CSV table of C-alpha atoms and ligand atoms in Angstrom, one decimal:
chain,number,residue,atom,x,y,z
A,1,UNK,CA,5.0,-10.9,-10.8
A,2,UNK,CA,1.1,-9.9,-10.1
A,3,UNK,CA,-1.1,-12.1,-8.4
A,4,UNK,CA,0.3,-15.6,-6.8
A,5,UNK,CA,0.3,-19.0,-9.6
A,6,UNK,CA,-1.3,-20.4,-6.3
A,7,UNK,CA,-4.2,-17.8,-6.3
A,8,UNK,CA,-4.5,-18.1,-9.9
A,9,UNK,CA,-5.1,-21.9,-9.8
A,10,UNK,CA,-7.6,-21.4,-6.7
A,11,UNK,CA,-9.6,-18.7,-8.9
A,12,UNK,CA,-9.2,-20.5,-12.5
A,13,UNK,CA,-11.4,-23.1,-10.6
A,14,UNK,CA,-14.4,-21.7,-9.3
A,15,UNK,CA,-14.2,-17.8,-11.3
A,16,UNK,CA,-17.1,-19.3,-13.9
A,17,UNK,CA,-19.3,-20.5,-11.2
A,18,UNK,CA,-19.1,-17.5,-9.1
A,19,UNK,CA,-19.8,-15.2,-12.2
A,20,UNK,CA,-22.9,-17.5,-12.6
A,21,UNK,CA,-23.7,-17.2,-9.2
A,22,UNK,CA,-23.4,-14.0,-8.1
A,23,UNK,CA,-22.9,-12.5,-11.4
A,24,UNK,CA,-20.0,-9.7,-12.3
A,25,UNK,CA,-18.4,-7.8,-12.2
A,26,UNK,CA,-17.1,-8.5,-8.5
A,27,UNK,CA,-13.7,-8.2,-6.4
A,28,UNK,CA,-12.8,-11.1,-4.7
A,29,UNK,CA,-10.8,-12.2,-2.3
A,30,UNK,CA,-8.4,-14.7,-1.6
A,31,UNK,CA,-8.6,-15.8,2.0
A,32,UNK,CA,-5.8,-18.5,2.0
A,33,UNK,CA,-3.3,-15.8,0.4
A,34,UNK,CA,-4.4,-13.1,3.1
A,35,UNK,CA,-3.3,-15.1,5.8
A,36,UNK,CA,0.1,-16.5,4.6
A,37,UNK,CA,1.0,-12.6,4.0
A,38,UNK,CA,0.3,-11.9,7.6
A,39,UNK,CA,1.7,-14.7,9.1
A,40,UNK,CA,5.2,-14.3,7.0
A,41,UNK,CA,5.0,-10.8,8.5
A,42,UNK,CA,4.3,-11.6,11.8
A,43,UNK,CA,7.1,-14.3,11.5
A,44,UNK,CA,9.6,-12.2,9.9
A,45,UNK,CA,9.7,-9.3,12.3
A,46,UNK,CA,8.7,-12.2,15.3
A,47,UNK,CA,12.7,-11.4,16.7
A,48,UNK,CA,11.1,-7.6,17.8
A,49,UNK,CA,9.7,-8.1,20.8
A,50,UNK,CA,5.4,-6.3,20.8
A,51,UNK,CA,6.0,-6.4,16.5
A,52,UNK,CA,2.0,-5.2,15.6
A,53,UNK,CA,0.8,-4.5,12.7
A,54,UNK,CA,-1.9,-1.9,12.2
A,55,UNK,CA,-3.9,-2.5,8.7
A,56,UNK,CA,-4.6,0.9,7.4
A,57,UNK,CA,-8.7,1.0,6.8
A,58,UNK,CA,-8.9,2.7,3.7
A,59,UNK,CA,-7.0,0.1,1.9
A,60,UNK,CA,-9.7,-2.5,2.1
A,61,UNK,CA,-12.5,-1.1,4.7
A,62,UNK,CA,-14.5,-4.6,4.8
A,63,UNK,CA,-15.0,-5.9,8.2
A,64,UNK,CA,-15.1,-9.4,7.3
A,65,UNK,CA,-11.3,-9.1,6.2
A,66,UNK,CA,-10.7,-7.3,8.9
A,67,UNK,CA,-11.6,-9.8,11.2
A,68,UNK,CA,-9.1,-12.3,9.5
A,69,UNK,CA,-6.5,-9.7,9.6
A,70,UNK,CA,-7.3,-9.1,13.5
A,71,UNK,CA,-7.4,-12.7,14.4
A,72,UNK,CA,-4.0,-12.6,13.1
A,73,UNK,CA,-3.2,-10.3,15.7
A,74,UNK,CA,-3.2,-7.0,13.9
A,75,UNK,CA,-4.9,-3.7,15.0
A,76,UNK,CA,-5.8,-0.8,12.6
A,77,UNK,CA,-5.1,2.8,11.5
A,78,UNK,CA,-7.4,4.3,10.7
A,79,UNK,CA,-7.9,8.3,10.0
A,80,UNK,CA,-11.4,8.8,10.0
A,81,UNK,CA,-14.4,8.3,12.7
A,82,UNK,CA,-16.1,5.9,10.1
A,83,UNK,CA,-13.1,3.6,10.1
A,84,UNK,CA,-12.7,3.7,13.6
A,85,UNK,CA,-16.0,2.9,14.1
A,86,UNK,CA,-14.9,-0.1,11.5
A,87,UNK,CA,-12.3,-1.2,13.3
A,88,UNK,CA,-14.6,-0.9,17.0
A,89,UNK,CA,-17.9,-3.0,15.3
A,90,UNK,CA,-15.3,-5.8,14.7
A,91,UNK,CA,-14.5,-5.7,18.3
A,92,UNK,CA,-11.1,-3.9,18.1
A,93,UNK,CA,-10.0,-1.9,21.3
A,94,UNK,CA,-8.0,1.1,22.6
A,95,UNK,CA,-4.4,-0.9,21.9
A,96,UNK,CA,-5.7,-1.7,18.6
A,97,UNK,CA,-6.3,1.5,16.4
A,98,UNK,CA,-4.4,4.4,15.6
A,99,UNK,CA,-5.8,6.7,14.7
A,100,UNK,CA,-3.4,8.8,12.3
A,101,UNK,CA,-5.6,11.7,11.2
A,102,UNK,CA,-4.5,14.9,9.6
A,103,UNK,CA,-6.1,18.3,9.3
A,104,UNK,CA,-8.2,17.0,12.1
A,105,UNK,CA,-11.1,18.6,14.5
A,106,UNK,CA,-11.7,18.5,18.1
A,107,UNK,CA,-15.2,16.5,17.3
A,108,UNK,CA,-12.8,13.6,15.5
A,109,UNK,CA,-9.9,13.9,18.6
A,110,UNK,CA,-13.3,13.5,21.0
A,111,UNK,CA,-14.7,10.5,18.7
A,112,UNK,CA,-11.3,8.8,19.0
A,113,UNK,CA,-10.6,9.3,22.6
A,114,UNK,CA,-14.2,7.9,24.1
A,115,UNK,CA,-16.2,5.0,23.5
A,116,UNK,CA,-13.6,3.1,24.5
A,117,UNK,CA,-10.7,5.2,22.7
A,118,UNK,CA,-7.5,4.4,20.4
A,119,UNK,CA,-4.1,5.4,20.0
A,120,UNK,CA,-3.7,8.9,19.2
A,121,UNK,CA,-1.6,9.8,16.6
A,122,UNK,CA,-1.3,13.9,16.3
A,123,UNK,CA,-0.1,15.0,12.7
A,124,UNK,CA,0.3,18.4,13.9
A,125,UNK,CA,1.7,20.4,17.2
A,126,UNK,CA,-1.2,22.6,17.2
A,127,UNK,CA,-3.4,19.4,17.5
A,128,UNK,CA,-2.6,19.2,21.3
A,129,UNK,CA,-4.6,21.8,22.6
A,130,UNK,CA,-7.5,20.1,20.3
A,131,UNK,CA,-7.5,17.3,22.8
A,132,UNK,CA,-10.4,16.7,24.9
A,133,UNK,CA,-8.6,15.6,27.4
A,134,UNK,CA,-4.8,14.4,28.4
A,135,UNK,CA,-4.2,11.2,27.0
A,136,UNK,CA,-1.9,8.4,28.6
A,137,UNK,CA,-0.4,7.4,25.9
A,138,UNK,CA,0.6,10.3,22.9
A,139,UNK,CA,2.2,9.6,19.4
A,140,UNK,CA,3.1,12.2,17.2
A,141,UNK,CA,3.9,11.9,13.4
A,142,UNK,CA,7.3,13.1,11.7
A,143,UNK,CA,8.2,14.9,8.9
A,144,UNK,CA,12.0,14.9,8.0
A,145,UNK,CA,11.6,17.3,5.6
A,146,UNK,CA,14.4,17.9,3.1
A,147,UNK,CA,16.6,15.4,5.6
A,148,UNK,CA,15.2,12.6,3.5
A,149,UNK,CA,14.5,11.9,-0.4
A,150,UNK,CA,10.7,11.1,-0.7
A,151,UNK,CA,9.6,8.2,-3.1
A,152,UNK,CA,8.1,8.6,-6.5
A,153,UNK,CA,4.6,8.1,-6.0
A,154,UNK,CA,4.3,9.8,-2.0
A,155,UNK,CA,7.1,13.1,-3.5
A,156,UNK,CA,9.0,15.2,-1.5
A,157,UNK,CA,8.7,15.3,2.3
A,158,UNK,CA,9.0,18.8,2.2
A,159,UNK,CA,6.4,19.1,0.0
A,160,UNK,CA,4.0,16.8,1.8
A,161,UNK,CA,1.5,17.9,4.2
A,162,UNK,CA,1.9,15.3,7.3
A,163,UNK,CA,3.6,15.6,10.0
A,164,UNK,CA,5.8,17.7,12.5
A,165,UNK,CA,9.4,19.2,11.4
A,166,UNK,CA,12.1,18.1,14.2
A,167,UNK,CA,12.5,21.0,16.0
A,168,UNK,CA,8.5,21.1,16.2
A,169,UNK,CA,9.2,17.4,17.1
A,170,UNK,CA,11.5,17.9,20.6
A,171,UNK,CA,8.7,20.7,21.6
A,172,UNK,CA,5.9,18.7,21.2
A,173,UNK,CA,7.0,16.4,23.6
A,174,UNK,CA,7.8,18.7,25.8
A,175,UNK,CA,4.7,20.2,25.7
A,176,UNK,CA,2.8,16.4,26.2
A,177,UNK,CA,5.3,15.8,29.4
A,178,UNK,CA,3.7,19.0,30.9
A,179,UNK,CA,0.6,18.4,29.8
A,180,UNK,CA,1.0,14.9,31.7
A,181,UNK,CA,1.2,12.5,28.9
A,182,UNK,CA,3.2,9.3,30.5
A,183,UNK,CA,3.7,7.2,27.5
A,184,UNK,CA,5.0,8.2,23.9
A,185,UNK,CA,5.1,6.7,20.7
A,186,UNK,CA,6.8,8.0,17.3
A,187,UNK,CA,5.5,7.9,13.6
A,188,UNK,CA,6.0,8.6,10.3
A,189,UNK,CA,5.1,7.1,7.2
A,190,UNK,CA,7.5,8.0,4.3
A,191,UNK,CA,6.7,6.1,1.0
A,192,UNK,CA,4.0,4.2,-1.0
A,193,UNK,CA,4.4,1.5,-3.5
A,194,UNK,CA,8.3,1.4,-2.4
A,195,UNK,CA,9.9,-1.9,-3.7
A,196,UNK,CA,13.1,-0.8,-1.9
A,197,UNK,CA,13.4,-2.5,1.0
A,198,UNK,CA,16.5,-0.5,2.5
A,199,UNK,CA,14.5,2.3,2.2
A,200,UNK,CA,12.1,0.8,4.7
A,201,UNK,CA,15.4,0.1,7.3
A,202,UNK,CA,16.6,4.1,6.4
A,203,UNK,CA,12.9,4.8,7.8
A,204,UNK,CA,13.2,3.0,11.2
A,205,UNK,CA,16.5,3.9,11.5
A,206,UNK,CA,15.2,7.4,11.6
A,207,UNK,CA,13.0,7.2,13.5
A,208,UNK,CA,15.4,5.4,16.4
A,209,UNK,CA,17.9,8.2,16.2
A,210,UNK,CA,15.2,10.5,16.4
A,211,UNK,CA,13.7,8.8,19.5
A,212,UNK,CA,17.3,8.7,20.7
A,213,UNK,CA,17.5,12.3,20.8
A,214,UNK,CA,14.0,13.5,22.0
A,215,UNK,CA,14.6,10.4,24.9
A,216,UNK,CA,17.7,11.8,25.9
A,217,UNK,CA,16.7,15.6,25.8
A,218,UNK,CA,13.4,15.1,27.3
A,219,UNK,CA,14.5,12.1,29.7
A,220,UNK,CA,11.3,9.6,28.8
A,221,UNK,CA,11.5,6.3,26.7
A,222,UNK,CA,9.3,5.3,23.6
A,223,UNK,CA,6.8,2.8,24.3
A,224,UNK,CA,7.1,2.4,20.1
A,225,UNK,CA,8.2,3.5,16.9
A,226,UNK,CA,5.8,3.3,13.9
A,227,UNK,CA,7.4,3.5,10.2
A,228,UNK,CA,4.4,3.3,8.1
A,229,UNK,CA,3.3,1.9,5.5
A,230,UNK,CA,4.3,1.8,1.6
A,231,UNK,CA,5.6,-1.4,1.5
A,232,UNK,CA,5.1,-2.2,-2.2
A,233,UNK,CA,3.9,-4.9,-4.4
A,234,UNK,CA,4.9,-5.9,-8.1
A,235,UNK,CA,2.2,-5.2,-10.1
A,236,UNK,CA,3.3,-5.6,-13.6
A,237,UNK,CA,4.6,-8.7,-14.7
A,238,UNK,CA,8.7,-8.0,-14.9
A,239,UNK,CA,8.7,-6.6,-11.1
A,240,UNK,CA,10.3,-8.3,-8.4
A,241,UNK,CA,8.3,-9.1,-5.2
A,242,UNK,CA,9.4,-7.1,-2.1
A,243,UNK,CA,12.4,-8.5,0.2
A,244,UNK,CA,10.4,-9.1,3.3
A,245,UNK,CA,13.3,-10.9,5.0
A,246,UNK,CA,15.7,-8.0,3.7
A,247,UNK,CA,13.8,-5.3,5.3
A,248,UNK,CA,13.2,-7.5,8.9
A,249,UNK,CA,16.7,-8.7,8.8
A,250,UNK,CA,17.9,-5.1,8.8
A,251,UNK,CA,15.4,-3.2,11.1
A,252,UNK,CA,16.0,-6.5,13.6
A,253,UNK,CA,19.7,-5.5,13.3
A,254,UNK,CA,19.0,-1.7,14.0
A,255,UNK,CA,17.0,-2.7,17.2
A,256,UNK,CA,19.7,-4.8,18.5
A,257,UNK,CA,22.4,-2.1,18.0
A,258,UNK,CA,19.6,0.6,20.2
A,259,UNK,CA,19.4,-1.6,22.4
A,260,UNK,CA,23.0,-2.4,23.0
A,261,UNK,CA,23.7,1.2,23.1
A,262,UNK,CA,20.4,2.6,25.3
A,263,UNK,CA,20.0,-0.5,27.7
A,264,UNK,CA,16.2,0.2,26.7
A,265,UNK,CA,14.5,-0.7,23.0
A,266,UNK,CA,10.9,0.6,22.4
A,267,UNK,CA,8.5,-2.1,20.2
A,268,UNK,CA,7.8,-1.8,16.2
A,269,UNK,CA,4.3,-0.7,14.9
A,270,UNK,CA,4.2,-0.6,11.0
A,271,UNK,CA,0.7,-0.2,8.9
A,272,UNK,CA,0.8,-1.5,5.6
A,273,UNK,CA,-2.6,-1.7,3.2
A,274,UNK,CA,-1.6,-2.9,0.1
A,275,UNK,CA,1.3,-5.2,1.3
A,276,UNK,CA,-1.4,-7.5,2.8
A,277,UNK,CA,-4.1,-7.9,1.0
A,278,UNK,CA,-3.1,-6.3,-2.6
A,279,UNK,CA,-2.0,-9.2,-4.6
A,280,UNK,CA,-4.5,-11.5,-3.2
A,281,UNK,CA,-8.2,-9.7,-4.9
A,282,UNK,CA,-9.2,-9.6,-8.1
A,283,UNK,CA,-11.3,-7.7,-9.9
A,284,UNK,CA,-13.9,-9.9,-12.1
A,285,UNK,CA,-15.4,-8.5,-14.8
A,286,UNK,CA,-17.2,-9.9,-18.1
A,287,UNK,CA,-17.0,-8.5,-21.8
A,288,UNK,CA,-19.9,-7.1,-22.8
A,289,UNK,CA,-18.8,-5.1,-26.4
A,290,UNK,CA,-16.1,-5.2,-28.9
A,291,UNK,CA,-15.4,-1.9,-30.8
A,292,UNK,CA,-12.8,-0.9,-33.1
A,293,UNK,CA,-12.7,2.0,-34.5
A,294,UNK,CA,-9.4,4.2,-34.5
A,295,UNK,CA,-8.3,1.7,-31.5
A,296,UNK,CA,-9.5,-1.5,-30.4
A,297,UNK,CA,-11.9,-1.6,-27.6
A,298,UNK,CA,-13.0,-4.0,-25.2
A,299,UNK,CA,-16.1,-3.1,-23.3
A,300,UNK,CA,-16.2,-4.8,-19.6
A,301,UNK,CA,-19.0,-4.2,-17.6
A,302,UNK,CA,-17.2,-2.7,-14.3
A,303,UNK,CA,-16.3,1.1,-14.7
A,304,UNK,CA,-13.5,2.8,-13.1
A,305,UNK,CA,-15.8,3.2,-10.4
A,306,UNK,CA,-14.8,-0.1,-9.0
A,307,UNK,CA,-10.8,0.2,-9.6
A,308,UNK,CA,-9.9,4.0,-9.9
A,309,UNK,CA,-5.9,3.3,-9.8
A,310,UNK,CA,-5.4,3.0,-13.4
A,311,UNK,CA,-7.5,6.1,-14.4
A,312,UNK,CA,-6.2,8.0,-11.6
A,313,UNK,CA,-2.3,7.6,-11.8
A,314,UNK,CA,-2.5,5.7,-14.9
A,315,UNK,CA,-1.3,2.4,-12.6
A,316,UNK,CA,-0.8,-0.6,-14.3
A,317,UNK,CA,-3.4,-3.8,-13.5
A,318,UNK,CA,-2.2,-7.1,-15.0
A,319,UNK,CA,-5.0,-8.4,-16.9
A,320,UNK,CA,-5.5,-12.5,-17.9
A,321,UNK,CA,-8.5,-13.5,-19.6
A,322,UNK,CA,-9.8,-17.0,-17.5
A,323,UNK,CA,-10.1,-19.9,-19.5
A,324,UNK,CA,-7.9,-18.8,-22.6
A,325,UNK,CA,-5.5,-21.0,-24.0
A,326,UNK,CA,-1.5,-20.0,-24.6
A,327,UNK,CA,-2.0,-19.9,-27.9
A,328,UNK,CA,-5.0,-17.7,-28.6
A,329,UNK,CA,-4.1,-15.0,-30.9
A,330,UNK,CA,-2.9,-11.6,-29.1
A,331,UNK,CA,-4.7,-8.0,-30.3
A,332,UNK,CA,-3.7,-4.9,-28.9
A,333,UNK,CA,-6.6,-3.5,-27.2
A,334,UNK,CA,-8.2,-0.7,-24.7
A,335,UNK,CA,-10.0,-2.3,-22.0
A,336,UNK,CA,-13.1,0.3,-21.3
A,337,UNK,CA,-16.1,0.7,-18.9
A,338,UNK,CA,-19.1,2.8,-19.3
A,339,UNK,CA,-18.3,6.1,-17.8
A,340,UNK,CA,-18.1,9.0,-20.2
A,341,UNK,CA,-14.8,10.2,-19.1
A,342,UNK,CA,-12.0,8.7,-21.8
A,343,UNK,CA,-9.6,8.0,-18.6
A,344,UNK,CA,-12.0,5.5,-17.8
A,345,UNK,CA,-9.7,2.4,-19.0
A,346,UNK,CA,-8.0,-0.4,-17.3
A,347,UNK,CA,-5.6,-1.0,-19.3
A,348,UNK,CA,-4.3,1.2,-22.9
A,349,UNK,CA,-2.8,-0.5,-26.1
A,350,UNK,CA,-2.4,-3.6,-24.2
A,351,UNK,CA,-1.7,-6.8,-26.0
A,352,UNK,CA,-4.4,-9.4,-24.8
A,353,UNK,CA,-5.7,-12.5,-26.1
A,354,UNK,CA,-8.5,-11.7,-28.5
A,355,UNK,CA,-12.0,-12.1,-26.5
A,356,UNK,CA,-15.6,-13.0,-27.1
A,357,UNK,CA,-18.3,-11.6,-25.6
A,358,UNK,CA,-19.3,-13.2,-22.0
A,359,UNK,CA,-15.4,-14.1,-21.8
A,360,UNK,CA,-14.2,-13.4,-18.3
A,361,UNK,CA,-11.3,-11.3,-17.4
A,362,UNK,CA,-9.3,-10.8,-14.2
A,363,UNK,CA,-7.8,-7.7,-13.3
A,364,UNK,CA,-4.7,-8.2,-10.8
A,365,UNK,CA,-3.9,-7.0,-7.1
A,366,UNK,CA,-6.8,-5.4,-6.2
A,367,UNK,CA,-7.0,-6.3,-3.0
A,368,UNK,CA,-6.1,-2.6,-1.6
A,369,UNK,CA,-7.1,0.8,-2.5
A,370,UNK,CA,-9.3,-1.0,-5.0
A,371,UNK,CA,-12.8,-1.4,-4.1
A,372,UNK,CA,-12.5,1.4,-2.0
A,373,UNK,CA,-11.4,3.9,-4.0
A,374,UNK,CA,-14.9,3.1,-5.7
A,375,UNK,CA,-17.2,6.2,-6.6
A,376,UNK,CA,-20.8,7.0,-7.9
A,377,UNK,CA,-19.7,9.5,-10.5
A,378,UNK,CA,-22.0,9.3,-13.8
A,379,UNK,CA,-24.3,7.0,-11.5
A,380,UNK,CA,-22.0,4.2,-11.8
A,381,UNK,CA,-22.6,2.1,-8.6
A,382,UNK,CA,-19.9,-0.3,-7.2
A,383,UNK,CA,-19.7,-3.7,-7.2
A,384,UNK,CA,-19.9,-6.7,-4.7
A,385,UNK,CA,-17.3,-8.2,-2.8
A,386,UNK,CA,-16.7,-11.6,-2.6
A,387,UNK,CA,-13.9,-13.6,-0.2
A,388,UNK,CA,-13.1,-17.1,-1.3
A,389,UNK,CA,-12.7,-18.7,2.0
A,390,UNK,CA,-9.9,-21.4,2.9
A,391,UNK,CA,-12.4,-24.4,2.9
A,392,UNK,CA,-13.3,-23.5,-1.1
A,393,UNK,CA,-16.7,-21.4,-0.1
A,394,UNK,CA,-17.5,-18.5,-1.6
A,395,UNK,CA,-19.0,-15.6,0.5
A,396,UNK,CA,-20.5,-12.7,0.0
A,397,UNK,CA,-18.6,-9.5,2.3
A,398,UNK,CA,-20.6,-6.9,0.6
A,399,UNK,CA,-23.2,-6.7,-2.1
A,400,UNK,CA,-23.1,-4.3,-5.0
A,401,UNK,CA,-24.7,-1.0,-4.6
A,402,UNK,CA,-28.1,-0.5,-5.6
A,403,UNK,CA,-30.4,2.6,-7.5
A,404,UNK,CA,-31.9,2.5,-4.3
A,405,UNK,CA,-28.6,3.3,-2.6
A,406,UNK,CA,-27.8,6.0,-5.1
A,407,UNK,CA,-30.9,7.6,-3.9
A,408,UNK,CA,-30.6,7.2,-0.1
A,409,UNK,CA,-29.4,10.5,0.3
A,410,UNK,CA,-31.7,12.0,-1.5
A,411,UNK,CA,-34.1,11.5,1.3
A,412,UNK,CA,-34.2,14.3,3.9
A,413,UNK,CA,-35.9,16.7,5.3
A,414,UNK,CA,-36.7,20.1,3.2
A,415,UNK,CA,-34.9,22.8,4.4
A,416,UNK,CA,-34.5,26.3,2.8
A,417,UNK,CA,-33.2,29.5,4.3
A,418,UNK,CA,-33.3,33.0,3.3
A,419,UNK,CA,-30.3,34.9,4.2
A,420,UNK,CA,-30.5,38.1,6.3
A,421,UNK,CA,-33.8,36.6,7.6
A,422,UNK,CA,-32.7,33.8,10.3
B,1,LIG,C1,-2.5,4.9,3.1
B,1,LIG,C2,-1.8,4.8,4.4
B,1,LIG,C3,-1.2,3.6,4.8
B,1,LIG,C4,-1.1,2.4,3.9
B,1,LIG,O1,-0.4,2.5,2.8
B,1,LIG,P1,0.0,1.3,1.9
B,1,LIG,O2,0.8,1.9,0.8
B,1,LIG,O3,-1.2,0.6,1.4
B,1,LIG,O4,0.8,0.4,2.7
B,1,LIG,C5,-0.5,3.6,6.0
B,1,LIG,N1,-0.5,4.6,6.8
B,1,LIG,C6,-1.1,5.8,6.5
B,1,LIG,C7,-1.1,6.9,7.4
B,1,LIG,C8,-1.8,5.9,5.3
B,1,LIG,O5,-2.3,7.1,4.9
């Protein structure tokens, strides 16, 4: 089931008063939700001795939720020097960001190694000769190839562009021990959206056989194992939420067993987006048109520009209209923004309560890869984000984009060259 009755009942409170304030469309946030997600996490896997979470950024790159997530003891990964530099302004250190980059340049290695540094997380063997200097601690990410089924939405490993194959694997920590690398960690990150929790326990146990191997070939210990993230969520109304306690019950199992066997365990990093803060944002929007013409359409007046999923992979966004009794009668309707591309639709043929203009909707679960998926394509500029705080506030965490932004760059310096003549 989408979005928590509890969140619902928060929102259904104050949603026409923050439309009136702030005016829509927005995303907002529910604080109270956030922080029951991470503490069930943090509780669940409490039995694995250093259990950290590291938020992936680019799920929901706003440093005001990241410093709820981070008082709640998770770091970040983060793949990009912006989102580092995210992660740093919020007062994060080395111990708390990965950085898990791919096709990545000695500039972004050197960004992520100084100013304080991060956890370095190499996607590729030829990436260690890209390092600007030996690091003490070295993680490299796995690809098991055809030894493992991907999941719908990430495909085939095999077919995927992260990682290192095993044999690459066993010689790139080799090549680290040389180099004079003390500590080691392991990663991989195999699905997205997965509901499956034993999928999740396959994953760390793969990784801890792996670690097994390299440990014994190579004679060093892993300081962690990371499994990713792709932890899903239920976003349409028949799907059933995630088995938390499944998944911990069985990796807590798989860590005792290591242990029994190796006299030695190493500690469990995972980096989940949409797990965390997914169900608990909303995006708020108001109806600004009715047509119907071959279809039924309901105009909003966010774009896909604010929520690309649906438009993208054709995702499916629950959708309640605030304030609408049980009983209004349902039409089967498109639910359409501005931008002249016809993919531009949050929801198709979707039976809906008929609306009237100024009636608010809520579109479900996007509190990851939401907001930040946003664009400027056909000038469409995104929209504010809002974070309804545990004491009832309402905040502001970002405002909405501006003409002003749209033209910022725009403004440089002139610059022409005539080729041949330099
Ligand atoms: C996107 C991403 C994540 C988070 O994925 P979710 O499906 O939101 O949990 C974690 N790790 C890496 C490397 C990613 O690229």
């Amino acid at each position: 089931m989408p979005m928590s009755p509890e969140f619902k009942e928060r929102l259904s409170k104050i949603v026409q008063e923050a439309v009136e304030a702030f005016g829509s469309p927005f995303h907002i946030y529910d604080e109270t939700g956030i922080i029951q997600t991470c503490r069930a996490l943090n509780n669940a896997f409490a039995p694995i001795e250093g259990f950290k979470e590291y938020f992936a950024v680019k799920g929901l790159p706003n440093p005001t939720v990241m410093a709820l997530l981070k008082a709640q003891g998770f770091g970040f990964d983060c793949s990009s020097v912006p989102e580092i530099a995210l992660a740093r302004k919020i007062g994060s250190n080395a111990d708390d960001i990965m950085f898990t980059s791919n096709n990545t340049t000695r500039e972004q290695l050197k960004a992520a190694m100084d100013n304080g540094g991060s956890i370095i997380n190499l996607d590729d063997i030829s990436l260690i000769e890209k390092l600007p200097a030996v690091p003490d601690l070295l993680c490299f990410r796995y690809n098991p190839g055809a030894a493992r089924q991907g999941n719908d939405i990430i495909g085939k490993p095999e077919e995927a562009k992260y990682g290192l194959t095993r044999e690459q694997i066993f010689s790139a920590y080799e090549q680290a021990i040389s180099l004079g690398v003390k500590r080691f960690g392991l990663h991989t990150m195999m699905a997205s959206n997965e509901l499956n929790f034993q999928y999740m326990i396959d994953t760390a146990d793969m990784l801890l056989a792996l670690i097994e191997d390299v440990s014994r070939s190579l004679d060093i210990r892993f300081e962690f194992i990371n499994i990713g993230g792709g932890l899903g969520i239920p976003y349409t109304p028949n799907a059933e939420p995630f088995n938390l306690e499944g998944m911990a019950g069985g990796i807590i199992r798989s860590f005792e067993k290591f242990k029994a066997k190796n006299g030695w365990v190493p500690k469990l990093y995972m980096e989940s987006a949409r797990y965390i803060t997914g169900p608990h944002g909303v995006l708020v929007t108001s109806v600004i048109n009715h047509k119907n013409t071959y279809r039924n359409y309901v105009g909003v007046d966010a774009s896909m520009s604010a929520l690309m999923r649906p438009g993208m992979y054709g995702a499916y966004h629950h959708i309640h209209i605030h304030d609408k009794p049980e009983s209004a009668p349902l039409k089967t309707v498109d639910v359409v923004g501005a931008l002249c591309e016809n993919n531009d639709k949050f929801s198709i043929q979707r039976q809906l309560p008929e609306t009237q203009h100024g009636d608010i909707l809520i579109i479900h679960d996007t509190g990851a890869h939401g907001h930040a998926m946003g664009f400027n394509y056909n000038g469409q500029l995104r929209p504010k984000e809002l974070l309804l705080k545990t004491d009832g506030s309402i905040e502001l965490i970002r405002r909405a984009e501006t003409m002003a932004d749209y033209f910022t760059t725009l403004d440089f310096e002139p610059r022409t060259i005539t080729p041949g003549q330099n």
